[in-house]
Coordinates of C-alpha atoms in Angstrom, one line a residue:
M4 CA -10.6 -6.2 25.2
K5 CA -7.8 -7.1 27.6
K6 CA -6.1 -10.4 26.9
I7 CA -6.3 -13.0 29.6
A8 CA -3.7 -15.6 30.1
V9 CA -5.5 -19.0 30.1
Y10 CA -3.2 -22.1 29.9
Y11 CA -4.5 -25.5 28.9
L12 CA -2.7 -28.8 28.7
N13 CA -3.2 -30.8 25.6
D14 CA -1.1 -33.9 25.3
L15 CA 2.5 -32.6 25.8
F16 CA 1.9 -29.0 24.8
V17 CA 0.8 -26.1 26.9
F18 CA -0.8 -23.2 24.9
L19 CA -1.8 -19.7 25.7
Q20 CA -5.3 -18.9 24.7
L21 CA -6.2 -15.3 23.8
A22 CA -9.3 -13.8 25.2
S23 CA -9.9 -11.7 22.1
V24 CA -9.2 -12.1 18.4
L25 CA -6.1 -10.2 17.1
T26 CA -6.7 -7.4 14.6
C27 CA -4.7 -4.9 12.6
R28 CA -5.6 -1.9 10.5
Q29 CA -4.0 -3.2 7.4
H30 CA -4.9 -0.9 4.5
I31 CA -3.8 -3.0 1.5
S32 CA -7.5 -3.2 0.5
R33 CA -7.8 0.6 0.4
F34 CA -4.5 0.9 -1.3
M35 CA -5.5 -1.4 -4.1
W36 CA -8.9 0.2 -4.5
E37 CA -7.7 3.8 -4.5
W38 CA -4.4 3.4 -6.3
E39 CA -4.8 1.3 -9.4
M40 CA -1.5 0.8 -11.1
D41 CA -1.0 2.7 -14.3
P42 CA -0.1 0.2 -17.1
R43 CA 2.9 2.4 -17.9
L44 CA 4.4 1.6 -14.5
R45 CA 4.3 -2.2 -15.0
P46 CA 7.8 -2.6 -16.6
Y47 CA 9.3 -0.7 -13.6
I48 CA 7.3 -2.8 -11.0
I49 CA 8.5 -6.0 -12.8
R50 CA 12.1 -4.7 -12.9
S51 CA 12.0 -3.9 -9.2
G52 CA 10.8 -7.4 -8.2
F53 CA 7.5 -6.5 -6.6
Y54 CA 5.1 -7.5 -9.5
G55 CA 4.2 -10.8 -7.8
V56 CA 3.1 -9.0 -4.6
Y57 CA 1.0 -6.6 -6.7
R58 CA -0.6 -9.5 -8.6
I59 CA -1.7 -11.2 -5.4
G60 CA -3.4 -8.0 -4.3
Y61 CA -5.8 -7.9 -1.4
I62 CA -7.0 -11.2 0.2
T63 CA -9.6 -11.0 3.0
L64 CA -7.8 -11.7 6.3
D65 CA -9.2 -14.3 8.6
W66 CA -8.4 -13.0 12.1
G67 CA -9.7 -16.0 13.8
L68 CA -7.3 -18.2 11.9
I69 CA -4.4 -15.8 12.4
T70 CA -5.1 -15.7 16.2
S71 CA -5.2 -19.5 16.5
L72 CA -1.8 -19.7 14.8
V73 CA -0.3 -17.0 17.0
E74 CA -1.4 -19.0 20.0
R75 CA 0.8 -21.8 18.8
W76 CA 3.8 -19.7 18.1
R77 CA 6.9 -20.1 20.2
P78 CA 9.3 -17.1 20.3
E79 CA 12.1 -19.4 21.6
T80 CA 12.2 -21.5 18.4
H81 CA 10.3 -19.3 15.9
T82 CA 8.0 -22.2 15.1
F83 CA 4.4 -23.2 15.5
H84 CA 4.0 -26.0 18.0
L85 CA 1.4 -28.4 16.5
H86 CA 0.3 -31.9 17.4
V87 CA 2.0 -33.1 14.2
G88 CA 5.3 -31.5 15.2
E89 CA 6.9 -28.1 14.8
M90 CA 6.4 -26.1 11.6
T91 CA 7.3 -22.6 10.5
I92 CA 7.2 -20.3 7.4
T93 CA 10.4 -20.7 5.5
L94 CA 12.3 -18.6 2.9
Q95 CA 11.1 -21.1 0.2
D96 CA 7.5 -20.3 1.2
V97 CA 8.2 -16.6 0.7
V98 CA 9.5 -17.3 -2.8
V99 CA 6.7 -19.6 -4.0
I100 CA 3.9 -17.6 -2.4
L101 CA 5.0 -14.0 -2.8
G102 CA 7.7 -14.3 -5.5
L103 CA 10.2 -12.1 -3.5
R104 CA 13.9 -12.5 -3.8
I105 CA 15.5 -14.3 -0.8
H106 CA 19.2 -13.8 -1.5
G107 CA 21.2 -10.8 -2.4
L108 CA 21.9 -7.5 -0.7
P109 CA 20.6 -7.0 2.9
I110 CA 17.8 -4.5 3.6
T111 CA 19.6 -2.0 5.7
G112 CA 20.1 1.8 5.9
T113 CA 20.0 4.8 8.1
C114 CA 17.2 7.0 9.4
D115 CA 19.4 10.0 9.9
I116 CA 18.0 11.6 6.7
D117 CA 16.2 14.8 5.7
W118 CA 13.1 13.1 4.5
S119 CA 11.7 16.2 2.7
L120 CA 14.9 16.5 0.6
L121 CA 14.8 12.7 0.0
C122 CA 11.2 13.0 -1.3
Y123 CA 12.2 15.8 -3.6
E124 CA 15.2 13.9 -4.9
L125 CA 13.4 10.7 -5.7
L126 CA 9.8 11.8 -6.1
R127 CA 10.2 15.4 -7.2
V128 CA 7.7 16.6 -4.7
T129 CA 8.1 17.9 -1.2
P130 CA 5.3 16.8 1.2
P131 CA 3.9 19.3 3.7
T132 CA 5.5 18.9 7.1
F133 CA 2.1 17.9 8.7
E134 CA 2.0 14.8 6.3
I135 CA 5.3 13.5 7.8
K136 CA 5.5 11.8 11.2
G137 CA 9.1 11.1 12.1
S138 CA 10.3 9.0 9.2
A139 CA 6.8 8.1 7.9
I140 CA 4.7 9.7 5.3
S141 CA 1.0 9.8 5.0
T142 CA -0.4 7.0 2.8
R143 CA -3.4 9.0 1.8
W144 CA -1.2 12.0 0.7
L145 CA 1.1 9.7 -1.3
C146 CA -1.8 8.1 -3.1
H147 CA -3.4 11.5 -3.8
Q148 CA -0.1 12.8 -5.4
F149 CA 0.7 9.8 -7.6
S150 CA -2.4 7.7 -8.2
Y151 CA -3.4 9.5 -11.4
P152 CA -0.2 10.4 -13.4
P153 CA -0.7 12.7 -16.4
V154 CA -0.8 11.3 -20.0
D155 CA 2.4 12.8 -21.3
L156 CA 5.2 11.7 -19.0
D157 CA 8.9 11.1 -19.7
D158 CA 10.9 8.1 -18.4
A159 CA 12.3 10.0 -15.4
T160 CA 8.8 11.0 -14.3
L161 CA 7.4 7.5 -14.7
K162 CA 10.2 6.2 -12.5
Q163 CA 9.2 8.7 -9.8
C164 CA 5.6 7.5 -10.0
A165 CA 6.8 3.9 -9.9
R166 CA 8.9 4.6 -6.8
A167 CA 5.9 6.1 -5.0
F168 CA 3.7 3.1 -6.0
I169 CA 6.3 0.6 -4.8
L170 CA 6.8 2.5 -1.5
G171 CA 3.0 2.3 -1.0
L172 CA 3.0 -1.4 -1.8
I173 CA 5.8 -2.0 0.6
G174 CA 4.1 -0.1 3.4
S175 CA 0.6 -1.5 2.8
A176 CA 1.4 -5.2 2.1
L177 CA 4.9 -6.2 3.3
F178 CA 6.1 -4.1 6.2
T179 CA 2.8 -3.0 7.7
D180 CA 2.4 -1.3 11.0
K181 CA -0.5 -1.4 13.4
K182 CA -2.1 1.9 12.3
G183 CA -1.9 1.7 8.6
T184 CA -2.1 5.4 8.1
H185 CA 1.6 6.1 7.3
I186 CA 4.4 4.4 5.4
H187 CA 8.0 4.5 6.6
M188 CA 10.3 6.2 4.1
C189 CA 13.4 4.3 5.2
Y190 CA 12.8 2.0 2.2
L191 CA 12.8 4.9 -0.3
P192 CA 16.6 5.1 -0.7
L193 CA 16.5 1.5 -1.8
L194 CA 14.3 2.5 -4.7
R195 CA 16.7 5.0 -6.2
D196 CA 17.8 2.5 -8.9
L197 CA 14.9 0.2 -9.6
T198 CA 17.1 -2.3 -11.3
Q199 CA 19.3 -2.4 -8.2
T200 CA 16.2 -2.6 -6.1
S201 CA 15.5 -6.1 -7.4
M202 CA 19.0 -7.2 -6.1
Y203 CA 18.0 -6.8 -2.5
S204 CA 16.8 -9.7 -0.4
W205 CA 13.3 -8.4 0.2
G206 CA 11.9 -11.8 1.0
S207 CA 14.3 -12.4 3.9
A208 CA 13.5 -9.0 5.4
V209 CA 9.7 -9.6 5.1
L210 CA 10.0 -13.0 6.8
A211 CA 12.3 -11.6 9.6
H212 CA 9.8 -8.8 10.1
L213 CA 6.9 -11.2 10.3
Y214 CA 8.8 -13.4 12.8
R215 CA 9.3 -10.4 15.0
E216 CA 5.6 -9.4 14.9
L217 CA 4.6 -13.0 15.6
C218 CA 6.8 -12.9 18.7
R219 CA 5.3 -9.6 19.8
A220 CA 1.7 -10.8 19.2
S221 CA 2.3 -13.9 21.2
L222 CA 3.2 -11.9 24.4
D223 CA 0.6 -11.4 27.1
G224 CA -1.2 -8.1 26.6
A225 CA -1.0 -8.0 22.8
T226 CA -4.2 -7.2 21.0
D227 CA -3.0 -6.8 17.4
I228 CA -0.4 -7.9 15.0
A229 CA 1.5 -6.2 12.1
G230 CA 3.8 -7.5 9.4
C231 CA 2.9 -9.4 6.2
V232 CA -0.1 -11.2 7.7
T233 CA -1.2 -12.2 4.2
L234 CA 1.9 -14.4 4.0
L235 CA 1.0 -16.1 7.3
Q236 CA -2.6 -16.8 6.1
L237 CA -1.6 -18.1 2.7
W238 CA 1.0 -20.3 4.2
S239 CA -1.6 -21.8 6.5
W240 CA -3.9 -22.4 3.5
E241 CA -1.1 -24.0 1.5
R242 CA 0.7 -26.0 4.1
L243 CA -1.8 -26.8 6.9
H244 CA -5.0 -26.5 4.9
L245 CA -6.3 -24.9 8.1
G246 CA -9.0 -22.4 7.5
R247 CA -8.6 -23.1 3.8
P248 CA -11.7 -21.8 2.0
D249 CA -13.4 -23.4 -1.0
F250 CA -12.9 -21.9 -4.5
G251 CA -16.2 -20.3 -5.5
R252 CA -15.0 -21.0 -9.1
P253 CA -12.0 -22.9 -10.4
P254 CA -8.7 -21.2 -9.6
A255 CA -6.9 -19.4 -12.4
P256 CA -4.4 -21.4 -14.5
P257 CA -0.7 -21.2 -13.3
A258 CA 0.2 -18.5 -15.7
A259 CA -2.9 -16.4 -15.4
Q260 CA -3.7 -13.3 -17.3
H261 CA -2.9 -10.1 -15.4
L262 CA -6.0 -8.5 -14.1
E263 CA -6.2 -4.7 -14.2
H264 CA -8.8 -4.9 -11.5
D265 CA -7.8 -6.0 -8.0
V266 CA -11.0 -7.8 -7.2
V267 CA -11.8 -10.4 -9.9
D268 CA -15.5 -10.4 -9.0
D269 CA -15.8 -7.1 -10.8
L270 CA -14.6 -8.6 -14.1
P271 CA -16.8 -9.8 -16.9
A272 CA -17.2 -13.6 -17.0
E273 CA -15.7 -13.8 -20.5
H274 CA -12.4 -12.3 -19.1
L275 CA -12.2 -15.0 -16.4
K276 CA -12.7 -17.8 -19.0
Q277 CA -9.9 -16.8 -21.3
G278 CA -7.1 -18.0 -19.1
L279 CA -4.5 -16.0 -21.1
Q280 CA -1.0 -15.9 -20.0
D281 CA 0.5 -12.7 -18.5
E282 CA 2.8 -11.7 -21.4
A283 CA 4.5 -9.1 -19.2
L284 CA 5.8 -11.9 -17.0
L285 CA 6.7 -14.2 -19.8
H286 CA 8.7 -11.5 -21.7
E287 CA 10.7 -10.8 -18.6
G288 CA 11.4 -14.4 -17.9
L289 CA 9.8 -14.3 -14.4
L290 CA 8.0 -16.9 -12.3
A291 CA 4.4 -16.7 -13.3
D292 CA 2.8 -19.4 -11.2
L293 CA 3.0 -17.9 -7.7
L294 CA 0.9 -19.8 -5.2
G295 CA -0.5 -16.6 -3.7
C296 CA -2.0 -15.6 -7.0
R297 CA -4.3 -18.6 -7.3
W298 CA -6.4 -17.3 -4.3
R299 CA -7.5 -14.2 -6.3
V300 CA -10.9 -15.8 -7.0
S301 CA -14.3 -16.0 -5.2
L302 CA -13.8 -17.9 -2.0
S303 CA -16.4 -19.4 0.4
W304 CA -16.0 -20.7 4.0
A305 CA -18.6 -23.5 4.1
Q306 CA -17.0 -25.3 7.0
N307 CA -16.6 -22.2 9.2
P308 CA -18.7 -19.4 7.6
S309 CA -18.3 -17.0 10.6
R310 CA -14.6 -17.9 10.9
V311 CA -14.9 -18.4 14.6
L312 CA -11.7 -18.7 16.6
T313 CA -12.8 -21.7 18.6
F314 CA -13.4 -23.7 15.4
Y315 CA -9.7 -23.2 14.4
R316 CA -8.5 -24.2 17.8
D317 CA -10.5 -27.4 17.6
Q318 CA -9.1 -28.0 14.1
L319 CA -5.6 -27.7 15.3
D320 CA -6.3 -30.0 18.2
A321 CA -7.6 -32.7 15.8
Q322 CA -5.0 -32.2 13.1
T323 CA -3.3 -35.3 11.7
H324 CA -0.2 -35.8 9.6
D325 CA -2.1 -36.4 6.4
Q326 CA -3.6 -33.0 6.7
V327 CA -0.2 -31.3 6.6
H328 CA 1.4 -30.5 3.2
I329 CA 5.1 -30.5 3.6
R330 CA 6.2 -31.5 0.1
S331 CA 8.8 -29.2 -1.3
N332 CA 7.6 -26.9 -4.0
V333 CA 9.5 -27.1 -7.3
L334 CA 10.9 -23.7 -8.3
L335 CA 10.9 -23.3 -12.1
L336 CA 13.1 -20.2 -11.9
T337 CA 15.7 -18.9 -9.5
I338 CA 14.4 -15.8 -7.6

Protein backbone atom coordinates (compact mmCIF):
# COMPACT_ATOMS: atom_id res chain seq x y z
CA MET A 1 0.00 0.00 0.00
CA LYS A 2 1.33 3.42 -0.89
CA LYS A 3 2.11 5.69 2.02
CA ILE A 4 0.10 8.90 2.19
CA ALA A 5 1.50 11.97 3.90
CA VAL A 6 -1.05 13.12 6.45
CA TYR A 7 0.10 15.79 8.92
CA TYR A 8 -1.72 16.55 12.13
CA LEU A 9 -1.04 19.19 14.77
CA ASN A 10 -0.91 18.03 18.37
CA ASP A 11 0.24 20.63 20.90
CA LEU A 12 3.58 21.89 19.50
CA PHE A 13 4.44 18.86 17.41
CA VAL A 14 3.59 18.02 13.81
CA PHE A 15 3.72 14.34 12.97
CA LEU A 16 3.59 12.34 9.77
CA GLN A 17 1.04 9.54 9.87
CA LEU A 18 1.68 6.49 7.76
CA ALA A 19 -1.17 5.05 5.76
CA SER A 20 0.12 1.49 6.21
CA VAL A 21 1.97 -0.44 8.87
CA LEU A 22 5.68 -0.94 8.22
CA THR A 23 6.95 -4.48 7.77
CA CYS A 24 10.18 -6.32 7.11
CA ARG A 25 11.04 -9.89 6.17
CA GLN A 26 13.21 -10.51 9.20
CA HIS A 27 14.16 -14.18 9.34
CA ILE A 28 15.55 -14.41 12.86
CA SER A 29 12.65 -16.72 13.77
CA ARG A 30 13.43 -19.12 10.93
CA PHE A 31 17.14 -18.90 11.70
CA MET A 32 16.52 -19.88 15.34
CA TRP A 33 14.22 -22.74 14.43
CA GLU A 34 16.31 -24.22 11.63
CA TRP A 35 19.76 -23.63 13.08
CA GLU A 36 19.90 -24.63 16.73
CA MET A 37 23.32 -23.89 18.13
CA ASP A 38 25.45 -26.97 18.71
CA PRO A 39 26.56 -26.97 22.40
CA ARG A 40 30.17 -27.40 21.28
CA LEU A 41 30.03 -23.95 19.65
CA ARG A 42 28.99 -22.16 22.84
CA PRO A 43 32.53 -21.30 24.06
CA TYR A 44 33.31 -19.71 20.69
CA ILE A 45 30.05 -17.72 20.65
CA ILE A 46 30.76 -16.46 24.17
CA ARG A 47 34.34 -15.59 23.24
CA SER A 48 33.18 -13.59 20.24
CA GLY A 49 30.74 -11.49 22.29
CA PHE A 50 27.48 -12.56 20.62
CA TYR A 51 26.16 -14.97 23.22
CA GLY A 52 23.78 -12.36 24.67
CA VAL A 53 22.16 -11.80 21.29
CA TYR A 54 21.76 -15.55 20.88
CA ARG A 55 20.15 -15.92 24.32
CA ILE A 56 17.55 -13.27 23.51
CA GLY A 57 16.60 -15.24 20.43
CA TYR A 58 13.41 -14.43 18.55
CA ILE A 59 10.83 -12.06 19.99
CA THR A 60 7.59 -11.51 18.08
CA LEU A 61 7.74 -8.10 16.45
CA ASP A 62 4.85 -5.69 16.95
CA TRP A 63 4.73 -3.77 13.67
CA GLY A 64 1.99 -1.42 14.87
CA LEU A 65 4.20 -0.34 17.75
CA ILE A 66 7.26 -0.01 15.52
CA THR A 67 5.33 2.09 12.99
CA SER A 68 4.03 4.44 15.69
CA LEU A 69 7.59 5.04 16.88
CA VAL A 70 8.89 5.65 13.35
CA GLU A 71 6.20 8.30 12.93
CA ARG A 72 7.76 10.18 15.86
CA TRP A 73 11.35 9.83 14.63
CA ARG A 74 13.14 12.94 13.48
CA PRO A 75 16.16 12.40 11.18
CA GLU A 76 17.50 15.88 11.98
CA THR A 77 18.08 15.05 15.65
CA HIS A 78 18.00 11.22 15.64
CA THR A 79 15.41 11.34 18.41
CA PHE A 80 11.78 10.41 18.98
CA HIS A 81 9.66 13.53 19.48
CA LEU A 82 7.27 12.70 22.33
CA HIS A 83 4.96 14.85 24.42
CA VAL A 84 7.21 14.25 27.41
CA GLY A 85 10.23 15.44 25.45
CA GLU A 86 12.79 13.98 23.07
CA MET A 87 14.16 10.48 23.67
CA THR A 88 16.38 8.12 21.74
CA ILE A 89 18.07 4.73 21.96
CA THR A 90 21.52 5.13 23.48
CA LEU A 91 24.68 3.07 23.59
CA GLN A 92 23.87 2.21 27.18
CA ASP A 93 20.57 0.71 26.00
CA VAL A 94 22.48 -1.45 23.53
CA VAL A 95 24.67 -2.79 26.35
CA VAL A 96 21.96 -3.59 28.87
CA ILE A 97 19.47 -4.96 26.32
CA LEU A 98 21.70 -6.84 23.85
CA GLY A 99 24.99 -7.16 25.75
CA LEU A 100 27.09 -5.95 22.82
CA ARG A 101 30.38 -4.12 23.21
CA ILE A 102 30.13 -0.35 22.65
CA HIS A 103 33.81 0.61 22.62
CA GLY A 104 36.83 -0.79 20.88
CA LEU A 105 37.76 -1.26 17.25
CA PRO A 106 35.45 0.22 14.59
CA ILE A 107 33.43 -2.05 12.30
CA THR A 108 35.01 -1.30 8.94
CA GLY A 109 36.52 -3.10 5.97
CA THR A 110 36.43 -3.44 2.22
CA CYS A 111 34.08 -5.13 -0.23
CA ASP A 112 36.81 -5.56 -2.85
CA ILE A 113 37.20 -9.26 -1.97
CA ASP A 114 36.93 -12.57 -3.77
CA TRP A 115 34.07 -13.89 -1.66
CA SER A 116 34.44 -17.49 -2.79
CA LEU A 117 38.09 -17.54 -1.69
CA LEU A 118 37.18 -15.87 1.60
CA CYS A 119 34.54 -18.52 2.31
CA TYR A 120 37.03 -21.29 1.61
CA GLU A 121 39.64 -19.66 3.85
CA LEU A 122 37.40 -19.14 6.88
CA LEU A 123 34.64 -21.73 6.37
CA ARG A 124 36.52 -24.36 4.35
CA VAL A 125 33.72 -24.58 1.83
CA THR A 126 33.17 -22.83 -1.51
CA PRO A 127 29.54 -21.84 -2.11
CA PRO A 128 28.07 -22.29 -5.60
CA THR A 129 28.10 -19.09 -7.62
CA PHE A 130 24.29 -18.99 -7.74
CA GLU A 131 24.18 -18.87 -3.92
CA ILE A 132 26.10 -15.57 -3.91
CA LYS A 133 24.53 -12.24 -4.86
CA GLY A 134 27.15 -9.52 -4.97
CA SER A 135 28.69 -9.64 -1.49
CA ALA A 136 25.84 -11.59 0.10
CA ILE A 137 25.45 -15.32 0.61
CA SER A 138 22.23 -17.31 0.80
CA THR A 139 21.04 -17.74 4.38
CA ARG A 140 19.38 -21.05 3.55
CA TRP A 141 22.57 -22.43 1.99
CA LEU A 142 24.66 -21.35 4.98
CA CYS A 143 22.22 -23.03 7.35
CA HIS A 144 22.14 -26.22 5.27
CA GLN A 145 25.93 -26.46 5.26
CA PHE A 146 26.61 -25.84 8.95
CA SER A 147 23.49 -26.45 11.06
CA TYR A 148 24.32 -30.12 11.75
CA PRO A 149 28.07 -30.48 12.34
CA PRO A 150 29.44 -34.04 12.56
CA VAL A 151 30.22 -35.61 15.93
CA ASP A 152 34.00 -35.87 15.58
CA LEU A 153 35.34 -32.38 14.88
CA ASP A 154 38.66 -30.82 15.74
CA ASP A 155 39.06 -27.31 17.13
CA ALA A 156 39.74 -25.74 13.73
CA THR A 157 36.55 -27.18 12.24
CA LEU A 158 34.49 -26.10 15.24
CA LYS A 159 35.78 -22.56 14.73
CA GLN A 160 34.63 -22.69 11.11
CA CYS A 161 31.15 -23.77 12.21
CA ALA A 162 31.14 -21.03 14.85
CA ARG A 163 32.05 -18.41 12.24
CA ALA A 164 29.18 -19.55 10.04
CA PHE A 165 26.73 -19.47 12.97
CA ILE A 166 27.85 -15.98 14.06
CA LEU A 167 27.61 -14.72 10.47
CA GLY A 168 24.05 -16.04 10.33
CA LEU A 169 23.22 -14.43 13.66
CA ILE A 170 24.65 -11.08 12.54
CA GLY A 171 22.68 -11.10 9.30
CA SER A 172 19.44 -12.38 10.82
CA ALA A 173 19.28 -10.32 14.03
CA LEU A 174 21.63 -7.32 13.99
CA PHE A 175 22.24 -6.03 10.46
CA THR A 176 19.11 -7.26 8.75
CA ASP A 177 18.04 -6.15 5.30
CA LYS A 178 14.53 -5.89 3.89
CA LYS A 179 14.53 -9.24 2.09
CA GLY A 180 16.04 -11.55 4.69
CA THR A 181 17.16 -14.16 2.17
CA HIS A 182 20.89 -13.33 2.07
CA ILE A 183 23.57 -12.29 4.54
CA HIS A 184 26.33 -9.85 3.70
CA MET A 185 29.77 -11.45 3.91
CA CYS A 186 31.50 -8.15 4.65
CA TYR A 187 31.41 -9.16 8.33
CA LEU A 188 33.17 -12.48 7.74
CA PRO A 189 36.75 -11.07 7.76
CA LEU A 190 36.03 -9.72 11.26
CA LEU A 191 35.40 -13.30 12.41
CA ARG A 192 38.84 -14.60 11.42
CA ASP A 193 40.08 -14.48 15.04
CA LEU A 194 37.08 -14.96 17.33
CA THR A 195 38.94 -13.56 20.32
CA GLN A 196 39.73 -10.42 18.31
CA THR A 197 36.08 -10.36 17.18
CA SER A 198 35.00 -9.50 20.70
CA MET A 199 37.22 -6.39 20.64
CA TYR A 200 35.15 -4.69 17.94
CA SER A 201 32.48 -2.12 18.83
CA TRP A 202 29.56 -4.15 17.48
CA GLY A 203 27.04 -2.30 19.63
CA SER A 204 27.98 1.07 18.15
CA ALA A 205 27.65 -0.29 14.62
CA VAL A 206 24.26 -1.89 15.36
CA LEU A 207 22.92 1.37 16.80
CA ALA A 208 24.26 3.46 13.90
CA HIS A 209 22.71 1.03 11.42
CA LEU A 210 19.35 1.19 13.23
CA TYR A 211 19.50 5.01 13.23
CA ARG A 212 20.04 4.98 9.48
CA GLU A 213 17.14 2.61 8.91
CA LEU A 214 14.86 4.70 11.13
CA CYS A 215 15.74 7.74 9.02
CA ARG A 216 14.97 5.84 5.83
CA ALA A 217 11.69 4.46 7.16
CA SER A 218 10.54 7.93 8.24
CA LEU A 219 10.72 9.24 4.68
CA ASP A 220 7.61 9.58 2.56
CA GLY A 221 7.14 6.48 0.41
CA ALA A 222 8.79 3.98 2.76
CA THR A 223 6.83 0.79 3.43
CA ASP A 224 9.32 -1.29 5.38
CA ILE A 225 12.25 -1.01 7.77
CA ALA A 226 15.43 -3.02 8.28
CA GLY A 227 18.07 -3.05 11.00
CA CYS A 228 17.87 -4.44 14.54
CA VAL A 229 14.17 -3.77 15.02
CA THR A 230 14.18 -6.08 18.04
CA LEU A 231 16.34 -3.51 19.85
CA LEU A 232 13.81 -0.77 19.01
CA GLN A 233 10.91 -2.81 20.34
CA LEU A 234 12.65 -3.91 23.53
CA TRP A 235 13.76 -0.31 24.14
CA SER A 236 10.14 0.82 23.90
CA TRP A 237 9.03 -1.87 26.34
CA GLU A 238 11.77 -0.99 28.84
CA ARG A 239 11.87 2.81 28.56
CA LEU A 240 8.42 3.92 27.43
CA HIS A 241 6.36 0.93 28.52
CA LEU A 242 4.53 1.55 25.24
CA GLY A 243 3.07 -1.63 23.81
CA ARG A 244 4.57 -3.53 26.70
CA PRO A 245 2.93 -6.96 26.96
CA ASP A 246 2.06 -8.77 30.16
CA PHE A 247 4.13 -11.71 31.27
CA GLY A 248 2.16 -14.91 30.77
CA ARG A 249 4.24 -16.31 33.62
CA PRO A 250 6.82 -14.66 35.87
CA PRO A 251 9.98 -13.61 34.02
CA ALA A 252 13.13 -15.63 34.45
CA PRO A 253 15.52 -14.63 37.26
CA PRO A 254 18.36 -12.24 36.28
CA ALA A 255 20.88 -15.03 35.74
CA ALA A 256 18.64 -17.54 34.03
CA GLN A 257 19.49 -20.99 32.89
CA HIS A 258 20.52 -21.16 29.26
CA LEU A 259 17.69 -22.68 27.24
CA GLU A 260 18.70 -24.96 24.42
CA HIS A 261 15.31 -24.35 22.79
CA ASP A 262 14.67 -20.92 21.38
CA VAL A 263 11.01 -20.79 22.34
CA VAL A 264 10.47 -21.48 26.01
CA ASP A 265 6.90 -22.58 25.51
CA ASP A 266 8.27 -25.87 24.19
CA LEU A 267 10.11 -26.62 27.44
CA PRO A 268 8.78 -28.84 30.23
CA ALA A 269 7.38 -26.92 33.19
CA GLU A 270 9.96 -28.36 35.58
CA HIS A 271 12.74 -26.79 33.52
CA LEU A 272 11.16 -23.36 33.83
CA LYS A 273 10.87 -23.63 37.61
CA GLN A 274 14.47 -24.50 38.25
CA GLY A 275 15.83 -20.98 37.65
CA LEU A 276 19.37 -22.31 37.50
CA GLN A 277 22.19 -19.98 36.59
CA ASP A 278 23.86 -20.09 33.20
CA GLU A 279 27.20 -21.53 34.25
CA ALA A 280 28.69 -20.82 30.83
CA LEU A 281 28.24 -17.11 31.45
CA LEU A 282 29.39 -17.19 35.03
CA HIS A 283 32.56 -19.08 34.20
CA GLU A 284 33.43 -16.52 31.55
CA GLY A 285 32.70 -13.60 33.89
CA LEU A 286 30.11 -12.13 31.52
CA LEU A 287 27.03 -10.06 32.21
CA ALA A 288 24.19 -12.54 32.76
CA ASP A 289 21.20 -10.30 33.46
CA LEU A 290 20.55 -8.73 30.05
CA LEU A 291 17.22 -6.94 29.94
CA GLY A 292 16.45 -8.47 26.56
CA CYS A 293 16.56 -12.01 27.96
CA ARG A 294 13.73 -11.49 30.43
CA TRP A 295 11.23 -11.21 27.58
CA ARG A 296 11.83 -14.81 26.52
CA VAL A 297 8.66 -16.02 28.22
CA SER A 298 5.00 -16.31 27.27
CA LEU A 299 3.62 -12.83 26.63
CA SER A 300 0.08 -11.54 26.29
CA TRP A 301 -1.30 -8.26 24.92
CA ALA A 302 -4.40 -7.76 27.02
CA GLN A 303 -4.66 -4.00 26.42
CA ASN A 304 -4.19 -4.21 22.66
CA PRO A 305 -4.63 -7.86 21.62
CA SER A 306 -4.68 -7.05 17.91
CA ARG A 307 -1.74 -4.60 18.26
CA VAL A 308 -3.54 -1.92 16.26
CA LEU A 309 -1.53 1.08 15.10
CA THR A 310 -4.16 3.64 16.13
CA PHE A 311 -4.04 2.34 19.71
CA TYR A 312 -0.32 3.08 19.95
CA ARG A 313 -0.82 6.53 18.44
CA ASP A 314 -3.38 7.32 21.11
CA GLN A 315 -1.08 5.99 23.82
CA LEU A 316 1.73 8.27 22.65
CA ASP A 317 -0.65 11.22 22.57
CA ALA A 318 -1.72 10.58 26.17
CA GLN A 319 1.72 9.68 27.55
CA THR A 320 2.81 11.33 30.79
CA HIS A 321 6.19 11.74 32.48
CA ASP A 322 5.52 9.04 35.06
CA GLN A 323 5.08 6.51 32.25
CA VAL A 324 8.63 7.02 30.99
CA HIS A 325 11.46 5.06 32.57
CA ILE A 326 14.65 7.11 32.28
CA ARG A 327 16.58 5.84 35.30
CA SER A 328 20.09 4.79 34.35
CA ASN A 329 20.69 1.08 34.42
CA VAL A 330 23.46 -0.12 36.69
CA LEU A 331 26.07 -2.07 34.74
CA LEU A 332 27.58 -4.82 36.84
CA LEU A 333 30.38 -5.45 34.40
CA THR A 334 32.11 -3.42 31.72
CA ILE A 335 31.24 -4.56 28.22
